[in-house]
Amino acid sequence: MAPLTEDPNPVHDIDALLINQDPNNKTEENNNHPKDKSAVLLGREENSISKNQNQGGEREMASIHRSGSRPQLDLSKAAIQGNFEEKDPTILLPNQSDDISHLALDIGGSLIKLVYFSRHEGQPIDDKRKKTVKERLGISNGNRRSFPILGGRLHFVKFETTKINECLDFIYSKQLHHGGMDSRHWNAEAPANDSAVIKATGGGAYKFTDLFKERLGVSLDKEDEMNCLVAGANFLLKAIRHEAFTHMEGQKEFVQIDHNDLFPYLLVNIGSGVSMIKVDGDGKFQRVSGTNVGGGTYWGLGRLLTKCKSFDELLELSQRGDNRTIDMLVGDIYGGMDYSKIGLSASTIASSFGKAISDNKELEDYRPEDISLSLLRMISYNIGQIAYLNALRFGLKRIFFGGFFIRGHAYTMDTISFAVHFWSKGDAQAMFLRHEGFLGALGAFMSYEKHGLDDLMVHQLVERFPMGAPYTGGKIHGPPLGDLNEKASSKISWMEKFVLRGTEITAPVPMAPPPGTTGLGGFEVPSSKGGTLRSDASALNIGVLHLVPTLEVFPLLADPKTYEPNTIDLADHNELEYWFTVLSAHLPDLVDKAVASEGGTDDAKRRGDAFACAFSAHLARFMLFPIEKELSINVTTLAKRTTLTVGFIKFSHFYMNGSDTRLKLIEEPAAYGKLGLANLLELREECLREFQFHDAYRSIKQRENEASLAVLPDLLVELDSMSEETRLLTLIEGVLAANIFDWGSRACVELYHKGTIIEIYRMSRDKMQRPWRVDDFDLFKERMLGSREKKPQPHKRALLFVDNSGADIVLGMLPLARELLRRGTEVVLVANSLPALNDVTAMELPDIVAEAAKHCDILRRAAEAGGLLVDAMINPSDGSKENSSSVPLMVVENGCGSPCIDLRQVSSELAAAAKDADLIILEGMGRALHTNFNAWFKCDALKFCESRLQIFAFDTSYNIKNIGLQLAMVKNQRLAEKLIKGNIYDCVCRYEPANLL
Amino acid sequence: MDVRDAGFQGNLDADQSESQISHLALDIGGSLIKLVYFSRNKDSPIDNNKDSKDSVIEGRLNFSNFETSKINDCLEFILSKKLHLGGFRCHEAPDGDKILIKATGGGAYKFADLIKEKLGVSIEKEEEMDCLVAGANFLLKAVHQEAFTYMDGRKEFVHIDHNDLYPYLLVNIGSGVSMIKVDGDGKFERISGTSVGGGTFWGLGRLLTNCKSFDELLELSHQGNNRVIDMLVGDIYGGLDYSKIGLSSTTIASSFGKAISDNRELEDYKPEDIARSLLRMISNNIGQISYLNALRFGLKRIFFGGFFIRSHAFTMDTISVAVNFWSKGEAKAMFLRHEGFLGALGAFMSYEKCGRDDSMAHQSVQRYPVCKPIVGDKICYPLNGDLNDNGSLECSVYAV
C-alpha cells in the first residue's frame, strides 16, 4: 500500500471510531454521517484506501495550510502499519491512531509532563461471529452511559521545560493538539470554529499560553494545580492495582490500598518545590505545607556544583558517591563515637556539607559523585522530615510521595523512607507512586469533562510496557521520542535508531556487583543505608495504560479481592532466574519464527532485531550480569548476528551456549510493578506486537491445524464406536495426550506432513495410564454419566478455555466439546483475543470449527446454532435459526493476548458467557497451572454450578522449545515437584464439583 | 557565681595581664570553637573579708570564638592570655593533671589530646545538651534583655517572666541543628534536629563562592539578591500570585530552582546572590522545622541560638518570617544575644557543680545576677548585624 498522507481532519476519524466502537449507536450515527457509514462497512483495507482517496483534496490543502514544511513521521508510519494491518484484526485506522486523543499537560518549572489518550485499538465490531455471540449472550455495550466509553491507551511522556520546543514538536508531530476538547463530539455546545483547547496545569500553563497559541494554535485551559495533583493521585490510587509501594533499604513492597480506607492521606508532591497536601476525599483537600527545598534545589545546586548537563546525569552520579567526604557525620564531631545518648549513630549526618568548610579543599577537589549524593541526602531527608511532621500534625496515617524529583530512584526513596521512619520511630511509612511524576498531568487529563474515566474500574486498565517504556519512563524522553523530531524518517529507520540506541540504553544496566556476592547462592540485598550504596539501575518503568472498557472481572471468581492469577511468583529469585533463562534461550528462535512469519524480508529482519533488543532490555531490567570478561570474548564469536546490539548478544550468547554462567539477580521486577509469570509472558507478546509481529506462529499454527483436521474424521469414528464410559475416558486421555506434545518442534511438524499424527496421538493417548498424578476422573465421570439408576442432568453451559493450535484444539478439545454438545450442554470455546505463541485465537476458531463441522453433524448443527458457520447462514440475526435442533457451540475471546490468563481482566463477552455456565474446563499449563492453579471459583447454588475441570499434562511446555530437553525436563520436574509432588509428563485431571467447595 | 577557693585565688599572680582572669570553658563544635572566660575587673580586688562567709568578685564574662580548623590559633590565644590556668584544681589528681578545663561539643573529645599536649591541662567533658540548656536557662533568667524578636529589621526585646519560662523550644544552630524541648533546669529532651545548618551554609557557600570565611560569606549575602537564583512563585506563574494557596509571587517556590538554566554556569552567578539564596534556604528551613516541632509539643516560645545566626539581621529576619509564615502569625521566633555561646556558657556554669552542692550554687547565681550587659573591651555590641558580637558581660562572681 502506498504511504498515506496523514489525515488532516481528525473529526472524521472520530466519527468512524465512534461508530465502530459502539454498535448500539450505529444507526443514529450513520444517519447523521452517511459518508462514514460507507467507510465503516467497507473492509479495513478498503476503508483506509477509500479514506485516502476521499481526502486527497483535503490532504493537499493541509500541506499548504501547514506553514512548517517538516514532513510528518506519521506518513510513513501509516504506510508500514497499513502493510501489517491485515494481519491484525484490531487495528482499524492505523494512520490516524494518535490523532484521536486527549492531551493534558503539566508544565512545571523543570519538566513538562504530557498525558495523552489514544483510542488506538478499535475492535472491528462488524465481525459477524461477535455480533452473533453478542446477541445470543445478550451483551450490550454503552447502555450504561449516554456516550460510549472508548477503549484506548494512556501515554506518559515528559520533556525538560527548557526544551519546550521539543515538546511542541512532539505534540505537533503526533497531532495531539487536535485532541483536546474536540468540539463536535465532546462538547456539542462549543462553536465549530473554536480552536482546540488543551487542559494544562502547572505554572507554565500560564507562562507558555502564548507560545502554545502561536505554535500550535491551541488555547491552554488552565486547571488548578492542586486540584490536578489530587485528582491524579486519587485516580492512580483507585484505578491501578499496586500503584503504591513502600521502599525500605532497597526493598520495594507493593501495597494494596483499600479504596474505602484511602482517605485522609498526605500527598507530598516533590517538583521544583514541594507541596504537602492533606487529601480528605475526591476534590476535598488542603495544602497544609510545603518547602522550597525540592527537586529544583537539587538540580539547581547540583548543576552549579557538578556541571552535570541533566537532572538524570546528576542522579546517576549520586549512585557512585560517598557523602562522607562532604557531610559532617556525628562520628566526625565525636571522634568516631556514637552520640548514643540522643539516639544518633556515628554515621548520622550532623551537618550536610559540613566538611566542605575545610580550608584546603576547593570545589574541584571534591568528587561530583560525592557532592550529588550529599545533596540528594540532604534534600530527601529534609522533605521526609517535614512531611512526617505535617502528617503527625493532622493525624494522617499514610504519606504518599510523588512528583518528578523521585523518579523511581531507589536511593531517594530510601532516604525519604528512612527519614520518615526515623522521625516517626517506625510509626509512619513513606509510600511512593509508580506514576509519581505524572500526578498533575493526569489530573489535568481527568478534568476533561467527558473522558469517561471517572468511574473507571481497576479491571479495565492494563498496563503495558512498549519498547520505549524502559526509557521514556525513566529518562527524559527516550530514544524513540527523541527521534520524532527528525526529518521524515520511516518507521524502519526509526527502529534502526532504536537498535543503535539500545546499546547505550542497556549499557548502564550491568554494573559491577557489590563485593562479596558470588553466584546464585550469594544473592543479597545490599543495604543502601549508611555508607554503602547499592548499584541501582534506577527508575521504575512507567508503561502505557491501556484502557479497555470491555474488560470485566470474571464473574465466577469466588473472591476477586484475594484472587492471584500467578501460581509462580517471580519475586522468588529462583523462579525468576529460571524463567529468565527460558525466555532468553527461546529468544533467537522466536525472532527467527517472527521474521519468517513476515516473509523473511529485510524489513522483517530489522524489526526482528529491534524486537530482540527491546525485549532483552526489558529482561535486563530484572537481571544483572556480573561477568564482563567473558562478555568481550563472546561478542566476537557471535558476530554473525551483526546487526544486533551488544546488549542482545550478551543475552543470547550465554544461554545459547548452555554456559554455566551464574546470574546475579537484582530485585528489579519491582520496576514493573508487581510482576508475575503471566505478566512476563504477556510482556513478550506485547513486545512482539509492538514491532509489528502480529502472529509469529501463524504459518506453523496453520500447518498444524490442517494436519490435525485431516485426521479428525478418523478419530471421531473411533470415538463413536466406543461405549459411553470408555469414550469419556478416551476423550480426557485425548486432551492430555494432545496437550502433552510440543507440536511446534520440527520433528512434530514433520510428522504432520507424513500424516502419521493420529498414530502419535493414539500412542501418546495410550500412555496416559491412570491413575494420574491428580486423578479426579471418577468423580467427573459420575457427574457426567451418573450411576445406573439415576441419569444426571446435563450441564447447562460449559466454558472450555482452550490452549494450543493443532492437535490440542482439534484432536483434544473439539472432541470433548462435541461430547458435551451431544449431551445437551451448551459449549463456549474461550480463546485468546490476540495471538500468543501457538495458542489458538478466537479469530481462528470459527474456521477450524467450520472445517471440522464438514465431517460431523453434531458440530455442524451446534456451530450453526452458535452462529459460527457464517457462510451457511442467510441471515445471522434471523430468529428462526434460534430454534435449531442443537444446543449452540460458541466462541468467545478471553480479552487477552498472553499464554496465561488473569481472570480479573476478561472480555465482557466472556463475562457474559460465564453467567449461565456451570462447568469450567481449563486446559493447558499456561491457564491451568502457571496461572489459576490455586484459583477458586464461585458456585452459585441456584445454577448448580460445578466449579472446574482442570486438565493438563506437564509437558515440555511452549516456552522451552529450543532449550535442550534436559534442562526443560529438569526444570519442569522442579515445577512438577513443587506444585503436585509429581514428575515430568505427569498428568493432572482435577475436578472440583461445586458441592465440595 | 561560685568559684572554688583554692583554684581561683591561686591564679592571682602578679604577672597576669591587666584583667584578672579566671575560669575558662570551651565549646568545641564542628565549625567553631567558642570560649567563655571570666576576667576580674582590675579595680575590684578580692574582698575576702567583707563577709565572713562569701565574697563577691566583680568582673566580666568574655566571649571569643575561633574556627575549629584554626584550633592552633585558639590555643595560642588561650596561652597568651593564660586562660588555661583558669580551670579548677583537682587535688586528688596527679600533679600534671591538676588543672581541668570544662569543655563541651564534639571537639572536646576529639581535641582532648591536643589540648593536653599544648596547654598541659585536661579537658573535663560536659554533656553538650546539658550545657546548651544550662546556658540558655542562665541567660534567659539572669540577663536582662537577652531575648528579642526580629522582624522587618526591627529588634524588640522581650521580657520573659521567669515563672513562665518553661516549657520552651531551644533551637541551637551550630554546624547542624538541634531542637530541644526545655521543661526546666536540667529537664529537657532533644526532640528533633536537622542536618541542614550552619555547616551546610558555610560548606556549600565555600564551594559555591570561594569565600574565605563564614563571616565573609554572611557579609556577601547581605548584598545579594536571591531572585536571580531562586525560582519564585511568580516565575512559575508568570508574575501572578498563586493566591489560592496563600503564596505570593515573591514566595520562593524552589531554592536554586533557577540555576537549572542551561545557559548559565556557576561563574555567571554573583557570589552575593548565591550566598543570599543559600542563607534564605537554610534559615527558612530551620524556621519551618522548628515551628512544626513547637506545634507538635504545644510550645509557645521558640528560642534560636547557636553560631549560625551571629546576630545577622537577615538570618534572623528569614527565620522569623518562616516561623511567622508557617504559624500564620501565631508563633514568634526569638533570639538570644549570646546565641553562639550557649554551650560554652553552660560548660562554664558547670564549674559550680564542682563546688558545693548544686542548690546552693544556683542560689548564689541567682542572688547575684548579672544585670547589665556592657560594651566589651574592644568590640561594640552589635545590634545591627555586626559580625563580631564578642561582647562581655559584667558580672559578679560569688566566691566562697
mmCIF file of C-alpha atoms in Angstrom, chain A residues 326-517:
data_model
loop_
_atom_site.group_PDB
_atom_site.id
_atom_site.type_symbol
_atom_site.label_atom_id
_atom_site.label_comp_id
_atom_site.label_asym_id
_atom_site.label_seq_id
_atom_site.Cartn_x
_atom_site.Cartn_y
_atom_site.Cartn_z
ATOM 1 C CA ILE A 326 31.475 16.125 52.368
ATOM 2 C CA ASP A 327 28.920 15.688 55.094
ATOM 3 C CA MET A 328 29.928 16.110 58.663
ATOM 4 C CA LEU A 329 28.796 12.993 60.468
ATOM 5 C CA VAL A 330 28.098 12.653 64.133
ATOM 6 C CA GLY A 331 31.167 10.462 64.219
ATOM 7 C CA ASP A 332 33.314 13.232 62.774
ATOM 8 C CA ILE A 333 32.373 15.524 65.597
ATOM 9 C CA TYR A 334 32.540 12.977 68.343
ATOM 10 C CA GLY A 335 35.701 11.364 67.163
ATOM 11 C CA GLY A 336 34.053 8.228 65.874
ATOM 12 C CA MET A 337 31.982 7.576 68.948
ATOM 13 C CA ASP A 338 28.251 7.349 68.734
ATOM 14 C CA TYR A 339 26.404 10.090 70.395
ATOM 15 C CA SER A 340 24.075 7.485 71.683
ATOM 16 C CA LYS A 341 22.516 9.480 74.421
ATOM 17 C CA ILE A 342 20.360 11.312 71.940
ATOM 18 C CA GLY A 343 19.955 8.314 69.673
ATOM 19 C CA LEU A 344 22.342 9.366 66.982
ATOM 20 C CA SER A 345 24.736 6.882 65.488
ATOM 21 C CA ALA A 346 28.180 7.910 64.355
ATOM 22 C CA SER A 347 27.082 7.707 60.722
ATOM 23 C CA THR A 348 24.186 10.108 61.146
ATOM 24 C CA ILE A 349 24.712 13.282 59.220
ATOM 25 C CA ALA A 350 25.225 16.082 61.685
ATOM 26 C CA SER A 351 25.701 18.756 59.104
ATOM 27 C CA SER A 352 25.155 18.428 55.380
ATOM 28 C CA PHE A 353 28.166 19.777 53.511
ATOM 29 C CA GLY A 354 29.678 20.444 56.894
ATOM 30 C CA LYS A 355 33.035 19.038 55.838
ATOM 31 C CA ALA A 356 33.245 21.303 52.853
ATOM 32 C CA ILE A 357 34.332 24.120 55.146
ATOM 33 C CA SER A 358 37.831 22.748 55.185
ATOM 34 C CA ASP A 359 40.331 25.330 54.063
ATOM 35 C CA ASN A 360 42.488 23.108 51.940
ATOM 36 C CA LYS A 361 39.922 21.861 49.503
ATOM 37 C CA GLU A 362 38.195 23.729 46.749
ATOM 38 C CA LEU A 363 35.196 22.711 44.739
ATOM 39 C CA GLU A 364 37.414 20.979 42.187
ATOM 40 C CA ASP A 365 38.864 18.793 44.902
ATOM 41 C CA TYR A 366 35.561 17.115 45.655
ATOM 42 C CA ARG A 367 34.185 14.360 43.505
ATOM 43 C CA PRO A 368 30.975 15.369 41.743
ATOM 44 C CA GLU A 369 29.577 11.966 42.715
ATOM 45 C CA ASP A 370 30.016 12.741 46.387
ATOM 46 C CA ILE A 371 28.527 16.180 46.026
ATOM 47 C CA SER A 372 25.496 14.823 44.227
ATOM 48 C CA LEU A 373 24.901 12.192 46.863
ATOM 49 C CA SER A 374 25.327 14.591 49.711
ATOM 50 C CA LEU A 375 22.880 16.966 48.094
ATOM 51 C CA LEU A 376 20.424 14.181 47.438
ATOM 52 C CA ARG A 377 20.546 13.001 51.002
ATOM 53 C CA MET A 378 20.177 16.469 52.381
ATOM 54 C CA ILE A 379 17.100 17.256 50.334
ATOM 55 C CA SER A 380 15.390 13.883 50.574
ATOM 56 C CA TYR A 381 15.939 13.701 54.276
ATOM 57 C CA ASN A 382 14.632 17.179 54.783
ATOM 58 C CA ILE A 383 11.498 16.528 52.778
ATOM 59 C CA GLY A 384 10.861 13.303 54.648
ATOM 60 C CA GLN A 385 11.175 15.081 57.949
ATOM 61 C CA ILE A 386 8.874 17.962 57.125
ATOM 62 C CA ALA A 387 6.345 15.591 55.587
ATOM 63 C CA TYR A 388 6.303 13.436 58.681
ATOM 64 C CA LEU A 389 5.855 16.424 60.964
ATOM 65 C CA ASN A 390 2.875 17.504 58.925
ATOM 66 C CA ALA A 391 1.338 14.044 58.842
ATOM 67 C CA LEU A 392 1.724 13.913 62.591
ATOM 68 C CA ARG A 393 0.127 17.260 62.985
ATOM 69 C CA PHE A 394 -3.016 16.153 61.189
ATOM 70 C CA GLY A 395 -3.011 12.572 62.352
ATOM 71 C CA LEU A 396 -2.543 11.137 58.854
ATOM 72 C CA LYS A 397 -1.581 7.514 58.597
ATOM 73 C CA ARG A 398 -0.294 7.474 55.085
ATOM 74 C CA ILE A 399 2.168 9.712 53.335
ATOM 75 C CA PHE A 400 2.425 9.364 49.590
ATOM 76 C CA PHE A 401 5.388 10.918 47.908
ATOM 77 C CA GLY A 402 5.093 11.834 44.286
ATOM 78 C CA GLY A 403 6.497 14.296 41.853
ATOM 79 C CA PHE A 404 9.352 14.257 39.482
ATOM 80 C CA PHE A 405 12.181 14.543 41.939
ATOM 81 C CA ILE A 406 11.850 10.927 42.937
ATOM 82 C CA ARG A 407 11.913 9.305 39.525
ATOM 83 C CA GLY A 408 11.854 5.868 40.964
ATOM 84 C CA HIS A 409 15.349 6.479 42.201
ATOM 85 C CA ALA A 410 15.994 3.905 44.870
ATOM 86 C CA TYR A 411 18.301 5.976 46.968
ATOM 87 C CA THR A 412 15.987 8.948 47.017
ATOM 88 C CA MET A 413 13.128 6.771 48.128
ATOM 89 C CA ASP A 414 15.246 5.055 50.702
ATOM 90 C CA THR A 415 16.367 8.341 52.150
ATOM 91 C CA ILE A 416 12.858 9.715 52.359
ATOM 92 C CA SER A 417 11.611 6.454 53.849
ATOM 93 C CA PHE A 418 14.427 6.435 56.291
ATOM 94 C CA ALA A 419 13.662 9.972 57.374
ATOM 95 C CA VAL A 420 10.000 9.201 57.898
ATOM 96 C CA HIS A 421 10.833 6.009 59.698
ATOM 97 C CA PHE A 422 13.483 7.664 61.825
ATOM 98 C CA TRP A 423 11.434 10.619 62.934
ATOM 99 C CA SER A 424 8.253 8.657 63.462
ATOM 100 C CA LYS A 425 10.159 5.944 65.287
ATOM 101 C CA GLY A 426 8.606 3.471 62.882
ATOM 102 C CA ASP A 427 5.038 4.647 63.274
ATOM 103 C CA ALA A 428 4.679 6.172 59.849
ATOM 104 C CA GLN A 429 5.599 4.820 56.471
ATOM 105 C CA ALA A 430 6.515 6.655 53.336
ATOM 106 C CA MET A 431 4.782 5.365 50.263
ATOM 107 C CA PHE A 432 5.538 6.065 46.656
ATOM 108 C CA LEU A 433 3.591 6.024 43.461
ATOM 109 C CA ARG A 434 4.783 4.423 40.298
ATOM 110 C CA HIS A 435 3.430 7.235 38.175
ATOM 111 C CA GLU A 436 4.907 9.695 40.586
ATOM 112 C CA GLY A 437 5.809 12.400 38.087
ATOM 113 C CA PHE A 438 2.522 12.475 36.290
ATOM 114 C CA LEU A 439 0.063 13.326 39.010
ATOM 115 C CA GLY A 440 -0.600 16.831 37.772
ATOM 116 C CA ALA A 441 -0.812 15.935 34.122
ATOM 117 C CA LEU A 442 -3.109 13.056 34.900
ATOM 118 C CA GLY A 443 -5.293 15.305 36.995
ATOM 119 C CA ALA A 444 -5.494 17.817 34.184
ATOM 120 C CA PHE A 445 -6.455 14.974 31.956
ATOM 121 C CA MET A 446 -9.165 13.934 34.379
ATOM 122 C CA SER A 447 -10.594 17.403 34.215
ATOM 123 C CA TYR A 448 -11.873 16.855 30.706
ATOM 124 C CA GLU A 449 -15.499 16.506 31.353
ATOM 125 C CA LYS A 450 -16.347 13.545 29.256
ATOM 126 C CA HIS A 451 -13.310 11.397 29.126
ATOM 127 C CA GLY A 452 -15.324 8.540 30.559
ATOM 128 C CA LEU A 453 -12.696 7.636 33.087
ATOM 129 C CA ASP A 454 -14.483 8.821 36.176
ATOM 130 C CA ASP A 455 -15.843 5.551 37.322
ATOM 131 C CA LEU A 456 -13.164 3.523 35.784
ATOM 132 C CA MET A 457 -12.626 0.188 37.386
ATOM 133 C CA VAL A 458 -9.323 -1.381 38.142
ATOM 134 C CA HIS A 459 -10.026 -4.306 35.895
ATOM 135 C CA GLN A 460 -10.402 -2.088 32.865
ATOM 136 C CA LEU A 461 -6.836 -0.906 32.928
ATOM 137 C CA VAL A 462 -3.995 -2.959 31.619
ATOM 138 C CA GLU A 463 -0.516 -1.600 31.849
ATOM 139 C CA ARG A 464 1.801 -2.459 29.013
ATOM 140 C CA PHE A 465 5.441 -1.768 28.529
ATOM 141 C CA PRO A 466 6.082 -0.922 24.930
ATOM 142 C CA MET A 467 9.563 -0.727 23.530
ATOM 143 C CA GLY A 468 10.112 2.814 24.600
ATOM 144 C CA ALA A 469 8.883 2.199 28.062
ATOM 145 C CA PRO A 470 12.100 1.269 29.786
ATOM 146 C CA TYR A 471 13.452 4.596 28.702
ATOM 147 C CA THR A 472 10.608 7.011 28.414
ATOM 148 C CA GLY A 473 9.550 6.239 31.920
ATOM 149 C CA GLY A 474 12.898 6.723 33.476
ATOM 150 C CA LYS A 475 14.621 9.202 31.230
ATOM 151 C CA ILE A 476 13.571 12.482 29.940
ATOM 152 C CA HIS A 477 12.135 11.364 26.659
ATOM 153 C CA GLY A 478 13.938 8.310 25.470
ATOM 154 C CA PRO A 479 15.305 7.430 22.063
ATOM 155 C CA PRO A 480 12.041 6.718 20.297
ATOM 156 C CA LEU A 481 10.615 10.053 21.205
ATOM 157 C CA GLY A 482 13.784 11.936 20.576
ATOM 158 C CA ASP A 483 13.747 10.818 17.004
ATOM 159 C CA LEU A 484 10.294 12.064 16.336
ATOM 160 C CA ASN A 485 11.574 15.449 15.539
ATOM 161 C CA GLU A 486 13.986 14.363 12.938
ATOM 162 C CA LYS A 487 13.190 14.691 9.339
ATOM 163 C CA ALA A 488 10.968 12.281 7.526
ATOM 164 C CA SER A 489 12.142 9.064 8.978
ATOM 165 C CA SER A 490 10.299 5.952 8.115
ATOM 166 C CA LYS A 491 9.313 3.612 10.846
ATOM 167 C CA ILE A 492 12.063 1.285 9.835
ATOM 168 C CA SER A 493 14.880 3.743 10.101
ATOM 169 C CA TRP A 494 13.407 4.788 13.364
ATOM 170 C CA MET A 495 13.722 1.236 14.540
ATOM 171 C CA GLU A 496 17.280 1.057 13.383
ATOM 172 C CA LYS A 497 17.981 4.002 15.536
ATOM 173 C CA PHE A 498 16.289 2.248 18.328
ATOM 174 C CA VAL A 499 18.540 -0.714 17.833
ATOM 175 C CA LEU A 500 21.568 1.530 17.884
ATOM 176 C CA ARG A 501 20.382 3.341 20.914
ATOM 177 C CA GLY A 502 19.730 0.032 22.536
ATOM 178 C CA THR A 503 23.427 -0.304 23.121
ATOM 179 C CA GLU A 504 23.554 2.860 25.090
ATOM 180 C CA ILE A 505 20.434 2.009 26.912
ATOM 181 C CA THR A 506 21.467 -1.364 28.141
ATOM 182 C CA ALA A 507 24.929 -0.159 28.980
ATOM 183 C CA PRO A 508 24.201 1.132 32.466
ATOM 184 C CA VAL A 509 22.339 -1.983 33.427
ATOM 185 C CA PRO A 510 25.177 -4.374 34.048
ATOM 186 C CA MET A 511 27.006 -2.705 36.832
ATOM 187 C CA ALA A 512 29.712 -4.129 38.926
ATOM 188 C CA PRO A 513 28.169 -6.256 41.618
ATOM 189 C CA PRO A 514 28.812 -5.253 45.169
ATOM 190 C CA PRO A 515 31.763 -7.069 46.626
ATOM 191 C CA GLY A 516 31.086 -10.293 48.391
ATOM 192 C CA THR A 517 28.325 -11.587 46.215
#
